[in-house]
mmCIF file of C-alpha atoms and ligand atoms in Angstrom:
data_model
loop_
_atom_site.group_PDB
_atom_site.id
_atom_site.type_symbol
_atom_site.label_atom_id
_atom_site.label_comp_id
_atom_site.label_asym_id
_atom_site.label_seq_id
_atom_site.Cartn_x
_atom_site.Cartn_y
_atom_site.Cartn_z
ATOM 1 C CA UNK E 1 -9.123 -14.215 -38.771
ATOM 2 C CA UNK E 2 -8.036 -17.570 -37.326
ATOM 3 C CA UNK E 3 -10.325 -18.960 -34.654
ATOM 4 C CA UNK E 4 -7.889 -18.244 -31.741
ATOM 5 C CA UNK E 5 -7.429 -14.619 -32.950
ATOM 6 C CA UNK E 6 -11.193 -14.095 -32.762
ATOM 7 C CA UNK E 7 -11.191 -15.510 -29.193
ATOM 8 C CA UNK E 8 -8.393 -13.306 -28.110
ATOM 9 C CA UNK E 9 -10.107 -10.334 -29.604
ATOM 10 C CA UNK E 10 -13.320 -11.213 -27.772
ATOM 11 C CA UNK E 11 -11.464 -11.730 -24.425
ATOM 12 C CA UNK E 12 -9.371 -8.604 -24.658
ATOM 13 C CA UNK E 13 -9.975 -6.371 -21.640
ATOM 14 C CA UNK E 14 -9.344 -3.266 -23.758
ATOM 15 C CA UNK E 15 -11.972 -2.010 -26.140
ATOM 16 C CA UNK E 16 -10.979 -2.560 -29.754
ATOM 17 C CA UNK E 17 -12.625 -0.900 -32.782
ATOM 18 C CA UNK E 18 -12.034 -1.045 -36.463
ATOM 19 C CA UNK E 19 -12.950 2.101 -38.382
ATOM 20 C CA UNK E 20 -12.922 2.114 -42.243
ATOM 21 C CA UNK E 21 -11.859 4.838 -44.694
ATOM 22 C CA UNK E 22 -15.354 6.299 -44.598
ATOM 23 C CA UNK E 23 -15.099 6.755 -40.790
ATOM 24 C CA UNK E 24 -17.592 3.952 -40.132
ATOM 25 C CA UNK E 25 -17.098 1.530 -37.263
ATOM 26 C CA UNK E 26 -16.909 -1.896 -38.888
ATOM 27 C CA UNK E 27 -16.131 -3.998 -35.910
ATOM 28 C CA UNK E 28 -16.173 -3.787 -32.144
ATOM 29 C CA UNK E 29 -15.137 -6.389 -29.592
ATOM 30 C CA UNK E 30 -17.286 -7.073 -26.508
ATOM 31 C CA UNK E 31 -15.169 -4.719 -24.294
ATOM 32 C CA UNK E 32 -15.910 -1.972 -26.800
ATOM 33 C CA UNK E 33 -19.572 -2.759 -26.627
ATOM 34 C CA UNK E 34 -19.495 -2.645 -22.867
ATOM 35 C CA UNK E 35 -17.730 0.739 -22.960
ATOM 36 C CA UNK E 36 -19.573 2.366 -25.827
ATOM 37 C CA UNK E 37 -22.729 0.311 -26.525
ATOM 38 C CA UNK E 38 -23.572 -1.241 -29.906
ATOM 39 C CA UNK E 39 -21.492 0.961 -32.176
ATOM 40 C CA UNK E 40 -20.806 -1.248 -35.186
ATOM 41 C CA UNK E 41 -22.176 0.382 -38.320
ATOM 42 C CA UNK E 42 -22.123 3.956 -36.832
ATOM 43 C CA UNK E 43 -19.938 6.759 -37.894
ATOM 44 C CA UNK E 44 -17.105 7.049 -35.359
ATOM 45 C CA UNK E 45 -17.770 10.818 -35.031
ATOM 46 C CA UNK E 46 -21.158 10.003 -33.477
ATOM 47 C CA UNK E 47 -19.383 8.481 -30.491
ATOM 48 C CA UNK E 48 -18.224 11.980 -29.508
ATOM 49 C CA UNK E 49 -14.759 10.929 -28.433
ATOM 50 C CA UNK E 50 -13.198 14.267 -27.696
ATOM 51 C CA UNK E 51 -9.866 15.697 -26.483
ATOM 52 C CA UNK E 52 -9.555 17.711 -23.293
ATOM 53 C CA UNK E 53 -10.644 20.898 -25.104
ATOM 54 C CA UNK E 54 -13.861 19.188 -26.354
ATOM 55 C CA UNK E 55 -12.755 18.797 -30.020
ATOM 56 C CA UNK E 56 -14.017 15.659 -31.714
ATOM 57 C CA UNK E 57 -10.919 13.430 -32.148
ATOM 58 C CA UNK E 58 -11.551 11.563 -35.459
ATOM 59 C CA UNK E 59 -12.282 14.747 -37.304
ATOM 60 C CA UNK E 60 -9.157 16.466 -35.938
ATOM 61 C CA UNK E 61 -7.089 13.488 -37.003
ATOM 62 C CA UNK E 62 -8.107 13.615 -40.654
ATOM 63 C CA UNK E 63 -4.973 15.465 -41.874
ATOM 64 C CA UNK E 64 -2.681 13.011 -39.997
ATOM 65 C CA UNK E 65 -4.490 10.006 -41.486
ATOM 66 C CA UNK E 66 -4.038 11.387 -44.969
ATOM 67 C CA UNK E 67 -0.233 11.571 -44.522
ATOM 68 C CA UNK E 68 1.372 8.408 -45.855
ATOM 69 C CA UNK E 69 4.070 8.311 -43.204
ATOM 70 C CA UNK E 70 1.733 8.263 -40.259
ATOM 71 C CA UNK E 71 1.036 4.753 -39.090
ATOM 72 C CA UNK E 72 0.621 4.917 -35.340
ATOM 73 C CA UNK E 73 -1.040 7.379 -32.934
ATOM 74 C CA UNK E 74 0.780 7.421 -29.602
ATOM 75 C CA UNK E 75 -1.349 7.044 -26.419
ATOM 76 C CA UNK E 76 -3.756 9.983 -26.033
ATOM 77 C CA UNK E 77 -6.065 10.736 -23.103
ATOM 78 C CA UNK E 78 -9.531 11.392 -24.448
ATOM 79 C CA UNK E 79 -12.953 11.862 -22.977
ATOM 80 C CA UNK E 80 -16.180 10.085 -23.729
ATOM 81 C CA UNK E 81 -19.638 11.605 -23.237
ATOM 82 C CA UNK E 82 -20.366 11.681 -19.490
ATOM 83 C CA UNK E 83 -16.851 12.837 -18.740
ATOM 84 C CA UNK E 84 -15.432 9.329 -18.760
ATOM 85 C CA UNK E 85 -11.720 9.366 -19.585
ATOM 86 C CA UNK E 86 -10.093 6.780 -21.825
ATOM 87 C CA UNK E 87 -6.606 6.222 -23.102
ATOM 88 C CA UNK E 88 -6.652 5.723 -26.957
ATOM 89 C CA UNK E 89 -3.972 4.308 -29.182
ATOM 90 C CA UNK E 90 -4.438 3.674 -32.882
ATOM 91 C CA UNK E 91 -2.754 2.110 -35.880
ATOM 92 C CA UNK E 92 -3.534 3.310 -39.420
ATOM 93 C CA UNK E 93 -3.446 0.513 -41.934
ATOM 94 C CA UNK E 94 -2.709 1.626 -45.493
ATOM 95 C CA UNK E 95 -3.110 -0.079 -48.838
ATOM 96 C CA UNK E 96 -0.961 1.268 -51.688
ATOM 97 C CA UNK E 97 -0.142 4.288 -49.517
ATOM 98 C CA UNK E 98 -3.839 5.242 -49.074
ATOM 99 C CA UNK E 99 -5.507 5.066 -45.644
ATOM 100 C CA UNK E 100 -7.669 1.908 -45.587
ATOM 101 C CA UNK E 101 -8.713 1.429 -41.952
ATOM 102 C CA UNK E 102 -7.830 2.208 -38.395
ATOM 103 C CA UNK E 103 -7.518 -0.183 -35.429
ATOM 104 C CA UNK E 104 -8.284 1.678 -32.221
ATOM 105 C CA UNK E 105 -7.692 0.498 -28.705
ATOM 106 C CA UNK E 106 -9.412 2.297 -25.821
ATOM 107 C CA UNK E 107 -8.597 1.630 -22.242
ATOM 108 C CA UNK E 108 -10.727 2.732 -19.315
ATOM 109 C CA UNK E 109 -8.520 4.859 -17.006
ATOM 110 C CA UNK E 110 -10.549 4.687 -13.831
ATOM 111 C CA UNK E 111 -8.311 2.020 -12.205
ATOM 112 C CA UNK E 112 -5.181 3.785 -13.197
ATOM 113 C CA UNK E 113 -6.375 7.163 -12.043
ATOM 114 C CA UNK E 114 -7.472 5.681 -8.683
ATOM 115 C CA UNK E 115 -3.988 4.239 -8.309
ATOM 116 C CA UNK E 116 -2.391 7.555 -9.207
ATOM 117 C CA UNK E 117 -4.571 9.330 -6.619
ATOM 118 C CA UNK E 118 -3.465 6.799 -3.994
ATOM 119 C CA UNK E 119 0.156 7.390 -4.831
ATOM 120 C CA UNK E 120 -0.332 11.112 -4.597
ATOM 121 C CA UNK E 121 -2.108 10.694 -1.243
ATOM 122 C CA UNK E 122 0.736 8.518 -0.028
ATOM 123 C CA UNK E 123 3.395 11.057 -1.017
ATOM 124 C CA UNK E 124 1.600 13.936 0.680
ATOM 125 C CA UNK E 125 1.114 11.861 3.882
ATOM 126 C CA UNK E 126 4.724 10.853 3.875
ATOM 127 C CA UNK E 127 5.917 14.450 3.292
ATOM 128 C CA UNK E 128 3.666 15.571 6.087
ATOM 129 C CA UNK E 129 4.983 12.893 8.511
ATOM 130 C CA UNK E 130 8.611 13.796 7.684
ATOM 131 C CA UNK E 131 8.034 17.509 7.960
ATOM 132 C CA UNK E 132 7.127 17.677 11.641
ATOM 133 C CA UNK E 133 10.235 16.013 13.074
ATOM 134 C CA UNK E 134 12.502 17.777 10.631
ATOM 135 C CA UNK E 135 10.954 21.161 11.537
ATOM 136 C CA UNK E 136 11.698 20.523 15.192
ATOM 137 C CA UNK E 137 15.293 19.398 14.392
ATOM 138 C CA UNK E 138 15.804 22.483 12.380
ATOM 139 C CA UNK E 139 14.137 24.760 15.067
ATOM 140 C CA UNK E 140 16.277 23.433 17.905
ATOM 141 C CA UNK E 141 19.581 23.552 15.950
ATOM 142 C CA UNK E 142 18.959 27.051 14.719
ATOM 143 C CA UNK E 143 18.006 28.227 18.193
ATOM 144 C CA UNK E 144 21.107 26.733 19.718
ATOM 145 C CA UNK E 145 23.384 28.107 17.014
ATOM 146 C CA UNK E 146 21.935 31.608 17.307
ATOM 147 C CA UNK E 147 22.074 31.796 21.155
ATOM 148 C CA UNK E 148 24.687 29.276 22.093
ATOM 149 C CA UNK E 149 26.120 31.350 24.945
ATOM 150 C CA UNK E 150 22.770 32.136 26.455
ATOM 151 C CA UNK E 151 21.787 28.589 27.174
ATOM 152 C CA UNK E 152 23.106 26.583 30.107
ATOM 153 C CA UNK E 153 24.430 23.024 29.745
ATOM 154 C CA UNK E 154 21.177 21.493 31.003
ATOM 155 C CA UNK E 155 19.062 23.415 28.430
ATOM 156 C CA UNK E 156 21.426 22.462 25.602
ATOM 157 C CA UNK E 157 21.333 18.757 26.674
ATOM 158 C CA UNK E 158 17.583 18.833 26.743
ATOM 159 C CA UNK E 159 17.411 20.298 23.192
ATOM 160 C CA UNK E 160 19.918 17.718 21.920
ATOM 161 C CA UNK E 161 17.744 15.004 23.490
ATOM 162 C CA UNK E 162 14.737 16.284 21.502
ATOM 163 C CA UNK E 163 16.811 16.455 18.325
ATOM 164 C CA UNK E 164 18.000 12.959 18.901
ATOM 165 C CA UNK E 165 14.436 11.670 19.388
ATOM 166 C CA UNK E 166 13.154 13.372 16.275
ATOM 167 C CA UNK E 167 16.114 12.000 14.246
ATOM 168 C CA UNK E 168 15.097 8.514 15.554
ATOM 169 C CA UNK E 169 11.479 9.171 14.504
ATOM 170 C CA UNK E 170 12.562 10.010 10.919
ATOM 171 C CA UNK E 171 14.867 6.899 10.734
ATOM 172 C CA UNK E 172 11.973 4.718 12.065
ATOM 173 C CA UNK E 173 9.527 6.185 9.567
ATOM 174 C CA UNK E 174 11.916 5.544 6.711
ATOM 175 C CA UNK E 175 12.427 1.900 7.793
ATOM 176 C CA UNK E 176 8.600 1.495 8.073
ATOM 177 C CA UNK E 177 8.153 2.955 4.601
ATOM 178 C CA UNK E 178 10.703 0.567 3.127
ATOM 179 C CA UNK E 179 8.781 -2.344 4.728
ATOM 180 C CA UNK E 180 5.553 -0.973 3.307
ATOM 181 C CA UNK E 181 7.074 -0.732 -0.151
ATOM 182 C CA UNK E 182 8.334 -4.298 0.038
ATOM 183 C CA UNK E 183 4.931 -5.537 1.176
ATOM 184 C CA UNK E 184 3.079 -3.596 -1.534
ATOM 185 C CA UNK E 185 5.309 -4.913 -4.281
ATOM 186 C CA UNK E 186 5.265 -8.503 -2.981
ATOM 187 C CA UNK E 187 9.004 -8.434 -2.328
ATOM 188 C CA UNK E 188 9.125 -9.490 1.350
ATOM 189 C CA UNK E 189 11.960 -12.032 1.494
ATOM 190 C CA UNK E 190 11.760 -14.672 4.197
ATOM 191 C CA UNK E 191 14.925 -16.186 5.662
ATOM 192 C CA UNK E 192 13.423 -19.008 7.612
ATOM 193 C CA UNK E 193 14.810 -21.036 10.463
ATOM 194 C CA UNK E 194 13.264 -22.916 13.367
ATOM 195 C CA UNK E 195 11.742 -20.331 15.657
ATOM 196 C CA UNK E 196 10.647 -20.699 19.234
ATOM 197 C CA UNK E 197 7.784 -18.205 19.642
ATOM 198 C CA UNK E 198 7.837 -18.245 23.483
ATOM 199 C CA UNK E 199 11.642 -17.461 23.533
ATOM 200 C CA UNK E 200 10.941 -14.606 21.105
ATOM 201 C CA UNK E 201 8.177 -13.324 23.347
ATOM 202 C CA UNK E 202 10.590 -13.424 26.419
ATOM 203 C CA UNK E 203 13.210 -11.501 24.438
ATOM 204 C CA UNK E 204 10.707 -8.751 23.589
ATOM 205 C CA UNK E 205 9.533 -8.517 27.154
ATOM 206 C CA UNK E 206 13.095 -8.354 28.438
ATOM 207 C CA UNK E 207 13.735 -5.451 26.112
ATOM 208 C CA UNK E 208 10.667 -3.647 27.466
ATOM 209 C CA UNK E 209 11.634 -4.339 31.071
ATOM 210 C CA UNK E 210 15.173 -3.058 30.402
ATOM 211 C CA UNK E 211 13.692 0.231 29.123
ATOM 212 C CA UNK E 212 11.716 0.732 32.240
ATOM 213 C CA UNK E 213 8.408 -1.230 32.086
ATOM 214 C CA UNK E 214 7.615 -3.165 35.306
ATOM 215 C CA UNK E 215 8.170 -6.894 34.777
ATOM 216 C CA UNK E 216 4.767 -7.750 36.354
ATOM 217 C CA UNK E 217 3.000 -6.083 33.510
ATOM 218 C CA UNK E 218 3.785 -8.987 31.240
ATOM 219 C CA UNK E 219 2.784 -12.654 31.151
ATOM 220 C CA UNK E 220 3.654 -15.339 28.588
ATOM 221 C CA UNK E 221 1.528 -18.461 28.540
ATOM 222 C CA UNK E 222 2.190 -21.564 26.386
ATOM 223 C CA UNK E 223 -0.755 -23.720 25.547
ATOM 224 C CA UNK E 224 0.655 -27.022 24.163
ATOM 225 C CA UNK E 225 3.789 -27.708 22.147
ATOM 226 C CA UNK E 226 3.548 -26.532 18.481
ATOM 227 C CA UNK E 227 5.272 -28.450 15.700
ATOM 228 C CA UNK E 228 8.663 -27.178 14.477
ATOM 229 C CA UNK E 229 7.947 -23.679 13.123
ATOM 230 C CA UNK E 230 10.018 -22.516 10.098
ATOM 231 C CA UNK E 231 9.680 -18.718 10.188
ATOM 232 C CA UNK E 232 11.724 -15.621 9.629
ATOM 233 C CA UNK E 233 12.779 -14.718 13.167
ATOM 234 C CA UNK E 234 13.426 -11.019 12.467
ATOM 235 C CA UNK E 235 9.999 -10.482 10.887
ATOM 236 C CA UNK E 236 8.164 -12.386 13.572
ATOM 237 C CA UNK E 237 9.958 -10.389 16.213
ATOM 238 C CA UNK E 238 8.821 -7.261 14.381
ATOM 239 C CA UNK E 239 5.224 -8.546 14.431
ATOM 240 C CA UNK E 240 5.278 -9.412 18.142
ATOM 241 C CA UNK E 241 7.240 -6.233 18.936
ATOM 242 C CA UNK E 242 4.638 -4.089 17.212
ATOM 243 C CA UNK E 243 1.734 -5.750 18.923
ATOM 244 C CA UNK E 244 3.311 -5.474 22.298
ATOM 245 C CA UNK E 245 4.223 -1.872 21.641
ATOM 246 C CA UNK E 246 0.586 -1.142 20.729
ATOM 247 C CA UNK E 247 -0.677 -2.939 23.787
ATOM 248 C CA UNK E 248 1.516 -0.688 25.965
ATOM 249 C CA UNK E 249 0.901 2.539 23.990
ATOM 250 C CA UNK E 250 -2.814 2.229 23.037
ATOM 251 C CA UNK E 251 -3.937 -0.295 25.668
ATOM 252 C CA UNK E 252 -3.488 -0.430 29.441
ATOM 253 C CA UNK E 253 -2.832 -2.831 32.302
ATOM 254 C CA UNK E 254 -1.196 -6.204 31.815
ATOM 255 C CA UNK E 255 0.004 -7.525 28.501
ATOM 256 C CA UNK E 256 -0.459 -11.167 27.996
ATOM 257 C CA UNK E 257 0.984 -13.340 25.182
ATOM 258 C CA UNK E 258 -0.568 -16.755 24.683
ATOM 259 C CA UNK E 259 1.020 -19.214 22.351
ATOM 260 C CA UNK E 260 -1.445 -21.874 21.313
ATOM 261 C CA UNK E 261 -0.177 -24.988 19.599
ATOM 262 C CA UNK E 262 -1.962 -26.304 16.474
ATOM 263 C CA UNK E 263 -1.286 -29.545 14.621
ATOM 264 C CA UNK E 264 -0.180 -27.485 11.552
ATOM 265 C CA UNK E 265 1.324 -24.373 13.219
ATOM 266 C CA UNK E 266 0.687 -22.005 16.034
ATOM 267 C CA UNK E 267 -1.545 -19.159 17.023
ATOM 268 C CA UNK E 268 -0.471 -16.212 19.117
ATOM 269 C CA UNK E 269 -2.856 -13.978 21.143
ATOM 270 C CA UNK E 270 -1.802 -10.596 22.400
ATOM 271 C CA UNK E 271 -4.142 -9.263 25.034
ATOM 272 C CA UNK E 272 -4.181 -6.027 26.915
ATOM 273 C CA UNK E 273 -6.566 -4.510 29.512
ATOM 274 C CA UNK E 274 -7.244 -1.187 27.737
ATOM 275 C CA UNK E 275 -10.347 0.111 26.112
ATOM 276 C CA UNK E 276 -10.021 -2.341 23.221
ATOM 277 C CA UNK E 277 -10.758 -1.649 19.560
ATOM 278 C CA UNK E 278 -14.209 -0.516 18.571
ATOM 279 C CA UNK E 279 -15.677 -3.273 16.270
ATOM 280 C CA UNK E 280 -16.835 -0.558 13.844
ATOM 281 C CA UNK E 281 -13.200 0.459 13.126
ATOM 282 C CA UNK E 282 -11.660 -3.041 13.425
ATOM 283 C CA UNK E 283 -11.678 -3.655 9.647
ATOM 284 C CA UNK E 284 -9.752 -0.396 9.031
ATOM 285 C CA UNK E 285 -7.060 -0.609 11.658
ATOM 286 C CA UNK E 286 -4.764 -2.770 9.503
ATOM 287 C CA UNK E 287 -4.717 -0.191 6.710
ATOM 288 C CA UNK E 288 -1.876 2.189 5.918
ATOM 289 C CA UNK E 289 -1.771 5.288 8.121
ATOM 290 C CA UNK E 290 -4.784 4.424 10.113
ATOM 291 C CA UNK E 291 -4.525 6.005 13.526
ATOM 292 C CA UNK E 292 -7.378 6.158 16.052
ATOM 293 C CA UNK E 293 -8.801 9.395 17.307
ATOM 294 C CA UNK E 294 -6.223 9.971 19.934
ATOM 295 C CA UNK E 295 -2.841 10.175 18.208
ATOM 296 C CA UNK E 296 -0.148 8.872 20.367
ATOM 297 C CA UNK E 297 2.875 9.686 18.325
ATOM 298 C CA UNK E 298 2.755 6.765 15.927
ATOM 299 C CA UNK E 299 2.435 6.870 12.108
ATOM 300 C CA UNK E 300 -0.247 4.240 11.754
ATOM 301 C CA UNK E 301 1.950 1.856 9.714
ATOM 302 C CA UNK E 302 2.622 -0.654 12.546
ATOM 303 C CA UNK E 303 -0.415 -2.920 11.970
ATOM 304 C CA UNK E 304 -0.147 -2.651 8.196
ATOM 305 C CA UNK E 305 3.398 -4.068 8.449
ATOM 306 C CA UNK E 306 2.188 -6.689 11.019
ATOM 307 C CA UNK E 307 -0.394 -7.931 8.562
ATOM 308 C CA UNK E 308 2.064 -7.830 5.617
ATOM 309 C CA UNK E 309 4.634 -9.836 7.471
ATOM 310 C CA UNK E 310 2.179 -12.419 8.783
ATOM 311 C CA UNK E 311 0.621 -12.854 5.308
ATOM 312 C CA UNK E 312 4.099 -13.277 3.777
ATOM 313 C CA UNK E 313 4.335 -16.304 6.037
ATOM 314 C CA UNK E 314 1.031 -17.593 4.762
ATOM 315 C CA UNK E 315 -0.714 -16.645 8.015
ATOM 316 C CA UNK E 316 -3.617 -14.428 9.039
ATOM 317 C CA UNK E 317 -4.140 -11.725 11.675
ATOM 318 C CA UNK E 318 -7.268 -10.237 13.156
ATOM 319 C CA UNK E 319 -8.383 -8.129 16.109
ATOM 320 C CA UNK E 320 -11.256 -8.902 18.429
ATOM 321 C CA UNK E 321 -12.396 -8.082 21.970
ATOM 322 C CA UNK E 322 -10.384 -9.904 24.679
ATOM 323 C CA UNK E 323 -12.092 -11.703 27.572
ATOM 324 C CA UNK E 324 -11.420 -8.710 29.844
ATOM 325 C CA UNK E 325 -12.718 -6.139 27.363
ATOM 326 C CA UNK E 326 -9.224 -5.051 26.159
ATOM 327 C CA UNK E 327 -7.894 -5.586 22.616
ATOM 328 C CA UNK E 328 -7.014 -9.063 21.540
ATOM 329 C CA UNK E 329 -4.822 -9.440 18.466
ATOM 330 C CA UNK E 330 -4.745 -12.965 17.145
ATOM 331 C CA UNK E 331 -2.343 -14.206 14.460
ATOM 332 C CA UNK E 332 -1.994 -17.684 13.124
ATOM 333 C CA UNK E 333 1.170 -19.010 11.440
ATOM 334 C CA UNK E 334 1.515 -22.245 9.474
ATOM 335 C CA UNK E 335 4.509 -24.372 10.450
ATOM 336 C CA UNK E 336 6.224 -23.807 7.124
ATOM 337 C CA UNK E 337 9.030 -26.076 5.953
ATOM 338 C CA UNK E 338 12.814 -26.010 5.765
ATOM 339 C CA UNK E 339 14.024 -23.868 2.865
ATOM 340 C CA UNK E 340 15.944 -26.759 1.225
ATOM 341 C CA UNK E 341 14.149 -30.005 1.924
ATOM 342 C CA UNK E 342 16.682 -32.883 2.310
HETATM 343 N N1 ATP H 401 -3.908 -2.658 21.661
HETATM 344 C C1 ATP H 401 -4.651 -1.668 21.160
HETATM 345 N N2 ATP H 401 -5.677 -1.080 21.835
HETATM 346 C C2 ATP H 401 -6.460 -0.109 21.364
HETATM 347 N N3 ATP H 401 -6.278 0.430 20.105
HETATM 348 C C3 ATP H 401 -5.209 -0.062 19.394
HETATM 349 C C4 ATP H 401 -4.418 -1.055 19.878
HETATM 350 N N4 ATP H 401 -3.555 -1.364 18.870
HETATM 351 C C5 ATP H 401 -3.774 -0.535 17.882
HETATM 352 N N5 ATP H 401 -4.769 0.278 18.145
HETATM 353 C C6 ATP H 401 -5.346 1.361 17.287
HETATM 354 O O1 ATP H 401 -4.961 1.090 15.959
HETATM 355 C C7 ATP H 401 -4.232 2.187 15.427
HETATM 356 C C8 ATP H 401 -3.210 1.696 14.347
HETATM 357 O O2 ATP H 401 -2.185 0.992 15.019
HETATM 358 P P1 ATP H 401 -0.723 0.970 14.280
HETATM 359 O O3 ATP H 401 0.129 0.077 15.100
HETATM 360 O O4 ATP H 401 -0.963 0.600 12.861
HETATM 361 O O5 ATP H 401 -0.310 2.426 14.320
HETATM 362 P P2 ATP H 401 0.254 3.302 15.490
HETATM 363 O O6 ATP H 401 0.595 2.458 16.672
HETATM 364 O O7 ATP H 401 -0.676 4.502 15.718
HETATM 365 O O8 ATP H 401 1.611 3.880 14.857
HETATM 366 P P3 ATP H 401 2.966 3.028 14.581
HETATM 367 O O9 ATP H 401 2.726 1.631 14.985
HETATM 368 O O10 ATP H 401 3.187 3.202 13.092
HETATM 369 O O11 ATP H 401 4.014 3.701 15.376
HETATM 370 C C9 ATP H 401 -3.619 2.878 16.598
HETATM 371 O O12 ATP H 401 -3.352 4.272 16.313
HETATM 372 C C10 ATP H 401 -4.779 2.724 17.641
HETATM 373 O O13 ATP H 401 -5.795 3.668 17.441
HETATM 374 MG MG1 MG H 402 1.722 0.694 16.387
#
């Protein structure tokens, strides 16, 4: 083998074994040694690589190996002693039609199985989250259809309002899931322009006041003048909006936004006067579907999206205890640069 080929073979993350016509392992790369131990020189059957029914794989494959047309074994899930699962692929190398040796690649499946489990968990959580608003939409429509004449206008209006709210919840959940999927696959697209964080804060507060919050619940403080900030205004509005919404929903008292200028960007503090976030759960609250003990109607995706959007801008976000004991969310954004430098 040329020198580079040997290096590649040594560096391969997958275990690679060569097994000769007598069934003896003639070569094993370092990944194979890590997975199986020192196996060179041993009969492959001693490794006890078995299928799901416990049959030793090399022995079972003897007939296929003897057939001149069979050159490749498609990926098979096999089990090593100790119930450790591996994915095996093989090529049979022939000389003059006779089986000469096999090259086997074994891949540890733990990372893949963990990922599959996470996907399955995600699907079941999503299905569960969608089911409760849809059940209520279905319940109210069915009730109204079945007993239309027996309800007064006020009762029908009330039911339509509930249906409307639940439909909004489903729409919001789907929008959040799309954001999560963009974050998870690294496909958050930023359309940057110069953003005034204080103006964005005032816009969010105005929206909250319009929907009934008292204006004196909010304060916006600017500490210094930051450099020109090139950010995606919609995404930063989403970040600030989520944090303000959390402060109102999970916190209490006044909500204070402080925008601190830095030479290379800006930092935003969102403080409330509620109970704050227990430092023991602080590292978890940015994870997907994390909700505190008292569920207040959210899905637990808000802060995951906040972190995803801030990180897409090259920033960081954290939670700490505010000076008054409430929660303090702090995010830092670099100034960024125009998309097409002149
Ligand atoms: N300002 C806050 N004060 C106290 N606890 C908070 C605060 N903000 C967030 N939390 C806790 O963190 C959890 C996760 O917040 P997150 O915004 O991710 O989800 P959510 O608000 O429950 O639902 P969603 O935002 O998806 O509607 C909340 O359920 C709450 O327990
Ligand atoms: Mg939230």
